[in-house]
Amino acid sequence: MQVFTSLNKEYLALRKQTGDTCRLFNKSPSKGNLKRIRELFLECGEGVIIEAGFHCDYGNQITIGDRTFININCTVLDAPIDEGAITIGSDCLIGPNVQLLAVSHAVEPKQRLQKENFAAPITIGNNVWIGAGAIVLAGITIGDNSVIGAGSVVTKDVTANTVVVGNPAQKIRDI
């Protein structure tokens, strides 16, 4: 994990701009309208649909592949540094209320007082289904064709072609 401070003036300005853009997108009358939000992302593929209620902190390190669907109220806590990148492959299904958390806070009180954050990338392969209310923590890779059960908390990497469920998420079968 890489340490960064969110009090950096450049990061504060980017976060404000991103928040404003997300709010405008979420008020948009057009379902799945990406015009307002596409500019935030490092890359956003063709045929992507993002439902209202979407939130990200910075956006500049987020990549979304083609034909991915992100359902309502998705929270993406990304970082403005490479180590806080979030990559979502093509043909993914992200359920309602999913949280992708590439950023975390320090456990030590002195570090928290200094507003130090820790970032590690999240990588989601192609054709992955993340069920409603699942949480994916920093530093996680989810392999192609995998399924994350609703409400699961993903604390370890998930190999391709597997189904995981629970808190913490555990493999229940191969696909």
Coordinates of C-alpha atoms in Angstrom, one line a residue:
M1 CA 0.0 0.0 0.0
Q2 CA 1.1 3.5 -0.8
V3 CA 0.7 6.4 1.6
F4 CA -0.8 9.7 0.4
T5 CA -2.4 12.7 2.1
S6 CA -5.8 13.9 0.9
L7 CA -4.9 17.4 2.2
N8 CA -2.7 18.1 -0.8
K9 CA -4.2 21.2 -2.5
E10 CA -4.2 19.6 -5.9
Y11 CA -6.0 16.5 -4.6
L12 CA -8.5 18.6 -2.7
A13 CA -9.4 20.6 -5.9
L14 CA -9.7 17.4 -7.9
R15 CA -11.9 15.8 -5.3
K16 CA -14.2 18.8 -5.2
Q17 CA -14.5 18.9 -9.0
T18 CA -15.2 15.1 -9.1
G19 CA -17.8 15.5 -6.4
D20 CA -19.5 18.3 -8.3
T21 CA -19.5 16.2 -11.5
C22 CA -20.9 13.1 -9.7
R23 CA -23.7 15.2 -8.2
L24 CA -24.6 16.6 -11.6
F25 CA -24.5 13.1 -13.2
N26 CA -26.8 11.7 -10.4
K27 CA -29.3 14.5 -11.0
S28 CA -29.4 13.9 -14.8
P29 CA -32.8 13.0 -16.2
S30 CA -31.3 10.5 -18.7
K31 CA -30.9 7.0 -17.3
G32 CA -27.3 5.8 -17.8
N33 CA -26.2 9.1 -19.3
L34 CA -22.4 9.1 -19.3
K35 CA -21.8 12.5 -20.9
R36 CA -21.4 14.2 -17.5
I37 CA -19.2 11.6 -15.9
R38 CA -17.1 10.0 -18.7
E39 CA -14.5 12.8 -18.6
L40 CA -13.6 11.8 -15.0
F41 CA -12.3 8.4 -15.9
L42 CA -8.9 7.4 -17.2
E43 CA -10.7 5.2 -19.7
C44 CA -14.4 4.3 -20.2
G45 CA -15.3 1.7 -22.8
E46 CA -18.1 1.6 -25.3
G47 CA -21.6 0.5 -24.1
V48 CA -20.9 1.2 -20.4
I49 CA -24.0 2.0 -18.3
I50 CA -23.7 3.6 -14.9
E51 CA -26.9 4.1 -12.9
A52 CA -27.6 7.1 -10.7
G53 CA -26.2 7.2 -7.2
F54 CA -22.6 6.7 -8.5
H55 CA -19.8 8.2 -6.4
C56 CA -16.1 8.3 -6.8
D57 CA -13.5 10.4 -5.0
Y58 CA -11.2 11.3 -7.9
G59 CA -11.9 9.3 -11.0
N60 CA -8.6 9.9 -12.8
Q61 CA -7.3 6.4 -12.0
I62 CA -10.5 4.5 -12.9
T63 CA -10.7 2.3 -16.0
I64 CA -14.0 0.7 -17.1
G65 CA -14.1 -1.8 -20.0
D66 CA -16.7 -2.2 -22.7
R67 CA -20.3 -3.2 -22.0
T68 CA -20.0 -3.0 -18.2
F69 CA -23.1 -2.3 -16.2
I70 CA -22.8 -0.5 -12.8
N71 CA -26.1 -0.5 -10.9
I72 CA -27.4 2.1 -8.5
N73 CA -25.5 3.6 -5.5
C74 CA -22.0 2.3 -6.4
T75 CA -19.3 3.8 -4.2
V76 CA -15.8 3.9 -5.6
L77 CA -13.1 5.2 -3.2
D78 CA -10.2 5.6 -5.5
A79 CA -7.0 7.6 -5.0
P80 CA -5.4 10.2 -7.3
I81 CA -2.2 8.2 -7.4
D82 CA -1.3 5.1 -9.5
E83 CA -1.5 2.8 -6.5
G84 CA -5.1 3.8 -6.0
A85 CA -6.2 2.7 -9.4
I86 CA -9.4 0.8 -10.0
T87 CA -9.7 -1.3 -13.1
I88 CA -13.0 -2.9 -14.1
G89 CA -12.9 -5.2 -17.1
S90 CA -15.3 -5.6 -19.9
D91 CA -18.8 -7.2 -19.7
C92 CA -18.9 -6.9 -15.9
L93 CA -22.1 -6.6 -13.8
I94 CA -21.7 -4.5 -10.6
G95 CA -24.8 -4.9 -8.4
P96 CA -26.6 -2.2 -6.4
N97 CA -24.8 -0.7 -3.4
V98 CA -21.4 -2.2 -4.2
Q99 CA -18.4 -0.6 -2.7
L100 CA -14.9 -0.7 -4.3
L101 CA -12.5 0.7 -1.6
A102 CA -9.0 1.2 -2.9
V103 CA -8.3 3.6 -0.1
S104 CA -8.0 3.0 3.7
H105 CA -7.1 5.0 6.7
A106 CA -4.3 4.3 9.2
V107 CA -4.9 2.2 12.2
E108 CA -2.4 4.3 14.3
P109 CA -4.0 7.4 15.8
K110 CA -1.0 9.7 15.1
Q111 CA -1.2 8.8 11.4
R112 CA -4.9 9.4 11.2
L113 CA -4.5 12.8 12.8
Q114 CA -2.0 13.6 9.9
K115 CA -4.8 12.6 7.5
E116 CA -2.6 9.9 5.9
N117 CA -4.4 7.5 3.7
F118 CA -3.3 4.2 2.2
A119 CA -4.0 3.2 -1.3
A120 CA -3.7 -0.1 -3.2
P121 CA -5.2 -1.0 -6.6
I122 CA -8.3 -3.0 -7.2
T123 CA -8.4 -5.0 -10.5
I124 CA -11.6 -6.7 -11.6
G125 CA -11.3 -9.0 -14.6
N126 CA -13.6 -9.5 -17.5
N127 CA -17.2 -10.9 -17.2
V128 CA -17.2 -10.6 -13.4
W129 CA -20.5 -10.4 -11.5
I130 CA -20.3 -8.6 -8.1
G131 CA -23.6 -9.0 -6.2
A132 CA -25.5 -6.4 -4.4
G133 CA -23.9 -4.8 -1.4
A134 CA -20.6 -6.5 -1.8
I135 CA -17.4 -4.7 -0.6
V136 CA -14.1 -5.1 -2.3
L137 CA -11.1 -3.9 -0.3
A138 CA -7.8 -2.3 -1.3
G139 CA -5.2 -4.4 -3.1
I140 CA -7.7 -7.0 -4.4
T141 CA -7.6 -8.7 -7.8
I142 CA -10.7 -10.6 -9.0
G143 CA -10.1 -13.0 -11.9
D144 CA -12.1 -13.3 -15.1
N145 CA -15.6 -14.9 -15.0
S146 CA -15.8 -14.9 -11.2
V147 CA -18.9 -14.2 -9.1
I148 CA -18.9 -12.4 -5.8
G149 CA -22.1 -13.2 -3.8
A150 CA -24.3 -10.5 -2.5
G151 CA -23.1 -8.9 0.8
S152 CA -19.7 -10.5 0.6
V153 CA -16.6 -8.7 1.9
V154 CA -13.6 -9.5 -0.4
T155 CA -10.4 -9.4 1.6
K156 CA -8.3 -11.7 -0.5
D157 CA -7.7 -12.2 -4.2
V158 CA -10.3 -14.2 -6.1
T159 CA -9.1 -16.6 -8.8
A160 CA -10.7 -16.8 -12.2
N161 CA -13.8 -18.9 -12.7
T162 CA -14.8 -19.1 -9.0
V163 CA -17.8 -18.2 -6.9
V164 CA -17.1 -16.6 -3.5
V165 CA -19.5 -15.6 -0.7
G166 CA -19.5 -14.4 2.9
N167 CA -17.7 -12.2 5.3
P168 CA -14.8 -12.7 4.7
A169 CA -15.6 -14.0 1.2
Q170 CA -14.7 -17.7 0.8
K171 CA -14.6 -19.8 -2.3
I172 CA -17.7 -22.1 -2.6
R173 CA -17.2 -23.6 -6.0
D174 CA -15.5 -23.4 -9.4
I175 CA -17.4 -22.3 -12.5

